[in-house]
XYZ file of C-alpha atoms in Angstrom:
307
model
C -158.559 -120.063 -2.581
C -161.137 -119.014 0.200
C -163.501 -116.642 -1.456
C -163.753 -114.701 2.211
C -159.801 -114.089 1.850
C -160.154 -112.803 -1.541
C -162.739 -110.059 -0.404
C -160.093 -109.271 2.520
C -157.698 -108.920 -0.566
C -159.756 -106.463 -2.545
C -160.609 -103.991 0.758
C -156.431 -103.816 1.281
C -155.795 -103.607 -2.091
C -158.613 -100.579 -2.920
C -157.494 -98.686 0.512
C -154.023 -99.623 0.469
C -153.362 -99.579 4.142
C -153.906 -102.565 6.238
C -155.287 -100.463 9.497
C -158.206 -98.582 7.458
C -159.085 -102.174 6.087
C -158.814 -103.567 9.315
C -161.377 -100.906 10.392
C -163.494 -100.978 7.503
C -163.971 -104.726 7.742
C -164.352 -105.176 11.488
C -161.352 -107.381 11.412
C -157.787 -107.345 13.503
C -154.723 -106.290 11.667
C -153.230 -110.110 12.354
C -156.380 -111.645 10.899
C -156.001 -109.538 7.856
C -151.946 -110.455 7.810
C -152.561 -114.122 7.921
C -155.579 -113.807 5.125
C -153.042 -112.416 2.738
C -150.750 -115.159 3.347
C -152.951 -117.548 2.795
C -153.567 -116.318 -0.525
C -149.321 -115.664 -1.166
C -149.292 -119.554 -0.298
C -151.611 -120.860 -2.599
C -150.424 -118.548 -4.991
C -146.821 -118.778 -4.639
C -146.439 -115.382 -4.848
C -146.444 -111.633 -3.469
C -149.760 -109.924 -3.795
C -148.234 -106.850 -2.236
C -144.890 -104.637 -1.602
C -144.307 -101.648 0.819
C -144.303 -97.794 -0.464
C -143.512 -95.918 2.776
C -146.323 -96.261 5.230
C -148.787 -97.479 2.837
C -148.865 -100.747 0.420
C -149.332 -101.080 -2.943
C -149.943 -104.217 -5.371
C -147.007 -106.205 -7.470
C -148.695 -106.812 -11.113
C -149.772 -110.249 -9.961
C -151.692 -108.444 -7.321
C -152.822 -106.248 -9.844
C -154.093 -109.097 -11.958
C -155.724 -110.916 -8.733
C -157.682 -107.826 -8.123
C -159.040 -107.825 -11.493
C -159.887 -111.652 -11.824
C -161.260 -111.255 -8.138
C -164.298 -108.252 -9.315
C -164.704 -110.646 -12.239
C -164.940 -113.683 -9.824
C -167.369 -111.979 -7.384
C -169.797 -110.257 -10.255
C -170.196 -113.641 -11.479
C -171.043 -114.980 -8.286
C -173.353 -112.231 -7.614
C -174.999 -112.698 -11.522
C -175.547 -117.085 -10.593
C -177.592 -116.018 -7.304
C -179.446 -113.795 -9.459
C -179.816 -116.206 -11.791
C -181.107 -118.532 -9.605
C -183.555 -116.217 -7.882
C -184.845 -115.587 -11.296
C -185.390 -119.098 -13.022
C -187.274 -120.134 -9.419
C -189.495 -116.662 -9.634
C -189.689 -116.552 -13.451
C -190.597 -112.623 -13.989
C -191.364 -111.529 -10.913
C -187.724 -109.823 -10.312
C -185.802 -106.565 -11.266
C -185.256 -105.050 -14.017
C -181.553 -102.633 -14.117
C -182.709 -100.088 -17.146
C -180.484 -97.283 -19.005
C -182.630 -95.064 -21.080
C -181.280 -91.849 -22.648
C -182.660 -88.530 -21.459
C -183.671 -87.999 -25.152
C -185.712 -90.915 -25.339
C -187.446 -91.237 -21.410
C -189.955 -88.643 -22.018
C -191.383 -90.587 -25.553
C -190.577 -94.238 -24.549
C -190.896 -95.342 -21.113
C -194.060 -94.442 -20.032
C -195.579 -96.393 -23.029
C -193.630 -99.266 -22.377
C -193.532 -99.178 -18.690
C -197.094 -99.503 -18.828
C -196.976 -102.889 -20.715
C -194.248 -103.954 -18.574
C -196.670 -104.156 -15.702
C -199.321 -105.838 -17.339
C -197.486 -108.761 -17.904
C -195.724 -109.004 -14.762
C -197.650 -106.750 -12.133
C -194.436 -107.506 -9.545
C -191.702 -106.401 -11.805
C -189.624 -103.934 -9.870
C -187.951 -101.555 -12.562
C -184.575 -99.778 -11.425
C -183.998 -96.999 -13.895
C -181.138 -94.628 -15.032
C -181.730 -91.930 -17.311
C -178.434 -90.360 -18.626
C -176.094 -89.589 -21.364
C -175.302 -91.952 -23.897
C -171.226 -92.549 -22.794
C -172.481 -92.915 -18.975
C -175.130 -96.044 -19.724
C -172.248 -97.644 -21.893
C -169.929 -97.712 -18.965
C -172.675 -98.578 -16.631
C -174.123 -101.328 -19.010
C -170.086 -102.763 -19.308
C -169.402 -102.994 -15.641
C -172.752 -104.895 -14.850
C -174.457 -101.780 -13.232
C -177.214 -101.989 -15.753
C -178.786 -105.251 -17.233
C -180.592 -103.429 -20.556
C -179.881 -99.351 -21.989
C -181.521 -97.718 -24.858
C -179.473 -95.427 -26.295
C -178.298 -94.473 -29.249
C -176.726 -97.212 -31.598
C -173.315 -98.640 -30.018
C -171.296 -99.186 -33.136
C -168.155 -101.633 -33.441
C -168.046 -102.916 -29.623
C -167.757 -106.712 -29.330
C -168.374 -106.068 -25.767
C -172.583 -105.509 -26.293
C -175.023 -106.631 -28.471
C -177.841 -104.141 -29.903
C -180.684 -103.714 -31.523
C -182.059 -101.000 -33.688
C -185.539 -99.693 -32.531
C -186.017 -96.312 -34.251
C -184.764 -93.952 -36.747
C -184.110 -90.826 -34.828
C -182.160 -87.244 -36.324
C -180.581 -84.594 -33.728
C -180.478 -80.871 -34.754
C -179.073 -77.532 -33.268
C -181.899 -75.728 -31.520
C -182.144 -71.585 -30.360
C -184.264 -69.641 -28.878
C -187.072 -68.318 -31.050
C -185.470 -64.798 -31.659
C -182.211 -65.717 -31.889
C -179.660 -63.298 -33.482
C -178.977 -66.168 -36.100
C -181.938 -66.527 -37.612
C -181.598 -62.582 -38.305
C -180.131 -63.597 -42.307
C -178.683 -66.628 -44.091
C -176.969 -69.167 -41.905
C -173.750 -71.206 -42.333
C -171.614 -73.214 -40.363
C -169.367 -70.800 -39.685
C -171.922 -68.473 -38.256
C -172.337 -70.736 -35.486
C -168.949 -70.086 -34.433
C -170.200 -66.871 -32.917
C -172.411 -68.233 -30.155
C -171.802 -70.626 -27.182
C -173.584 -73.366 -26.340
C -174.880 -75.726 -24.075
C -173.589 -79.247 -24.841
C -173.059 -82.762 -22.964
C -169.415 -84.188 -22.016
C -167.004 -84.558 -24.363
C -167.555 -88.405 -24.699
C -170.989 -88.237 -25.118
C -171.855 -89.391 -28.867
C -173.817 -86.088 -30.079
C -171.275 -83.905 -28.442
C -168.383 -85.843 -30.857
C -169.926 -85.238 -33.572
C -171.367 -82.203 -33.461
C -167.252 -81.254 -32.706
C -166.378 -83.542 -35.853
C -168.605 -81.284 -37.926
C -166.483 -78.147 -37.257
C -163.407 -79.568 -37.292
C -163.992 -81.059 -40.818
C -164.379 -77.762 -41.803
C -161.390 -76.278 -40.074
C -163.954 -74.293 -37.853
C -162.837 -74.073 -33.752
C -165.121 -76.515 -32.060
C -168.483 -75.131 -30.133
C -167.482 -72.847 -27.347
C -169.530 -74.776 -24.368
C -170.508 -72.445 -21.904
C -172.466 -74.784 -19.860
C -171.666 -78.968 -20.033
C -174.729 -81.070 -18.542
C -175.790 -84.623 -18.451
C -179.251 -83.851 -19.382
C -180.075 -81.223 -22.171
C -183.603 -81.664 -22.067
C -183.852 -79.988 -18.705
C -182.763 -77.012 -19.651
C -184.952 -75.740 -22.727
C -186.536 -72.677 -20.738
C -182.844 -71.617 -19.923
C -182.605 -72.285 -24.025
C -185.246 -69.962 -24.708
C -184.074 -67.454 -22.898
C -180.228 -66.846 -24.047
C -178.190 -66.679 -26.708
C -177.046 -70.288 -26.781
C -177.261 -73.097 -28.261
C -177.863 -76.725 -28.267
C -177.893 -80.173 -30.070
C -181.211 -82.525 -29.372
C -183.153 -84.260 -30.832
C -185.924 -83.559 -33.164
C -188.923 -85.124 -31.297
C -187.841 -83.620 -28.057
C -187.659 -80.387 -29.781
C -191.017 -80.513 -32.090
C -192.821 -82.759 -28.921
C -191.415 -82.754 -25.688
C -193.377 -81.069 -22.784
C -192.361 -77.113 -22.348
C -190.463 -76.627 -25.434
C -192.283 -73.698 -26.395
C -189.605 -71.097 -27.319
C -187.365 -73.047 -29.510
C -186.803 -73.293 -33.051
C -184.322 -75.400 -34.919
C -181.421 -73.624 -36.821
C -181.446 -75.088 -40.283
C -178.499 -76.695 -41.488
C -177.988 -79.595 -43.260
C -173.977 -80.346 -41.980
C -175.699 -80.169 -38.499
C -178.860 -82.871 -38.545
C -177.332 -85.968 -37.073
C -179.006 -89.042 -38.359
C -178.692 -91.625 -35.747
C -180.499 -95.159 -35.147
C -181.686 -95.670 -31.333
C -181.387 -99.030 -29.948
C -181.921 -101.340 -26.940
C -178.148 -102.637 -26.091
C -176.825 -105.365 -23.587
C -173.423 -107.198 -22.702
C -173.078 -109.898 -24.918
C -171.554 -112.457 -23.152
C -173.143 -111.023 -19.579
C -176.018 -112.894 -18.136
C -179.427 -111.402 -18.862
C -182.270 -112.338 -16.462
C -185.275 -113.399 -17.775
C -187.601 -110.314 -16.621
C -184.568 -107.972 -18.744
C -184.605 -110.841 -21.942
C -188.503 -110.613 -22.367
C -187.912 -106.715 -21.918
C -185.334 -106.582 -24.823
C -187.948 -108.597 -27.131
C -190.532 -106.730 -26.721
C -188.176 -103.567 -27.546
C -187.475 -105.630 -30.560
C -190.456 -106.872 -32.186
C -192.741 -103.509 -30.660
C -190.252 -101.028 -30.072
C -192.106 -97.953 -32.443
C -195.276 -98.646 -30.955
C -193.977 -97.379 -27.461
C -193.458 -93.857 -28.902
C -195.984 -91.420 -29.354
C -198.098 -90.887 -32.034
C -196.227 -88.043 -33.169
C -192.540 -89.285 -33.418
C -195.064 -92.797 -35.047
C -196.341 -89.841 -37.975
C -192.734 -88.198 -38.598
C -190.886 -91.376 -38.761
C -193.257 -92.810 -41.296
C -194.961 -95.133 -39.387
């Protein structure tokens, strides 16, 4: 199998017409015929079947598509690899950090990053906890810290911190105006992340244990912590965490509403792909997460978490 007609393969398959992938990939339409066939040949099969104008792939073409991304991230990971053993740590680093946990972490441990290896290029990503996952599972990302990943063969994690998430308002909120329960929460909207991000399903699980309707989100972001003068200034309300609220820069304005069905207790950790290939810049990164993780936060978050 010619690795060249295998690319070929995966630009028809993804575009599904032979002329757009003829264009895309500077090739003639003949070229690209007698590519496919090649691969039908040593195959002994069809890779592909006619739907009007258009193609579309049989389920072993299906199956050759998927094997083929597999095929070619592997190939890409061994050059890295290679790169990386002859270089040692001068290389790149692909990081995931929760927005949660940028503003206390990273700068700290940036910092020692480049001390020990002054050419280490960093690549980072800061978003929601469900978008690093996805990101760190398709080889996007070599290293995310994010809250725990429970029950996934797929990564490996370790704990760094003991963290808790609460539901914030703004200072004079009408909430805070008597006695507060669950159900009083009910009454407001609030600004929340996507439905698959971790806080948001639990936060929803809360309610619904309680036959309550879940939060009514008026506005759904990928990063809650840019938004605490907005916050401050309505009637909603949000989920974040603790430190960011008691902490973080410009969160003047705030004030947690005190309930103890809503204080998520949650353990943040440094997570990779277990059976992906780590480079050695990204391994060294995780072990230092590991052994000094706390002593990247501030002092603050070091006092309240009992360190």
């Amino acid at each position: 199998m010619d690795l060249r007609d295998l690319t070929y393969f995966e630009t028809i398959a993804e575009l599904g017409h032979l002329g757009r992938a003829a264009e895309q990939l500077n090739r003639s339409q003949p070229a690209l015929s007698k590519s496919i066939q090649r691969l039908e040949e040593s195959l002994g099969t069809r890779l592909f079947q006619r739907d009007g104008r258009r193609i579309k792939l049989t389920e072993v073409g299906k199956l050759l598509l998927a094997r083929g991304k597999q095929l070619q991230m592997n190939i890409a990971q061994t050059e890295r690899e290679v790169r990386d053993f002859a270089s040692g740590l001068v290389g790149s680093i692909r990081l995931g950090c929760a927005a949660s946990m940028a503003d206390h972490l990273l700068p700290n441990l940036t910092a020692v990053l480049l001390e020990r290896a002054p050419e280490l290029t960093l690549k980072l990503s800061i978003a929601q906890d469900d978008v690093l996952k996805e990101s760190l599972r398709s080889g996007q990302l070599d290293v995310i810290i994010s809250p725990q990943i429970a029950d996934d063969p797929q990564f490996t994690t370790y704990p760094i911190v003991e963290d808790e998430a609460v539901v914030v308002a703004s200072e004079d909120h009408p909430v805070f105006a008597g006695p507060i329960t669950l159900k009083d929460l009910c009454r407001y909207r609030w600004v929340l992340g996507g439905p698959t991000v971790t806080a948001r399903r639990w936060i929803d699980n809360v309610f619904m244990a309680q036959q309550l309707p879940s939060p009514q989100v008026q506005i759904e972001t990928n990063s809650i912590s840019l938004l605490p003068r907005l916050i401050a200034r309505t009637r909603l309300l949000s989920f974040v965490a603790r430190e960011t609220l008691e902490h973080g820069l410009g969160r003047s304005g705030l004030r947690e509403v005190p309930l103890e069905e809503t204080t998520m207790r949650r353990t943040v950790a440094v997570s990779v792909r277990a059976q992906g290939y780590l480079p050695p810049a990204a391994s060294s990164m995780v072990e230092l997460l590991r052994e000094k993780g706390v002593s990247f936060l501030g002092s603050e978050w070091r006092r309240s978490d009992g360190a």
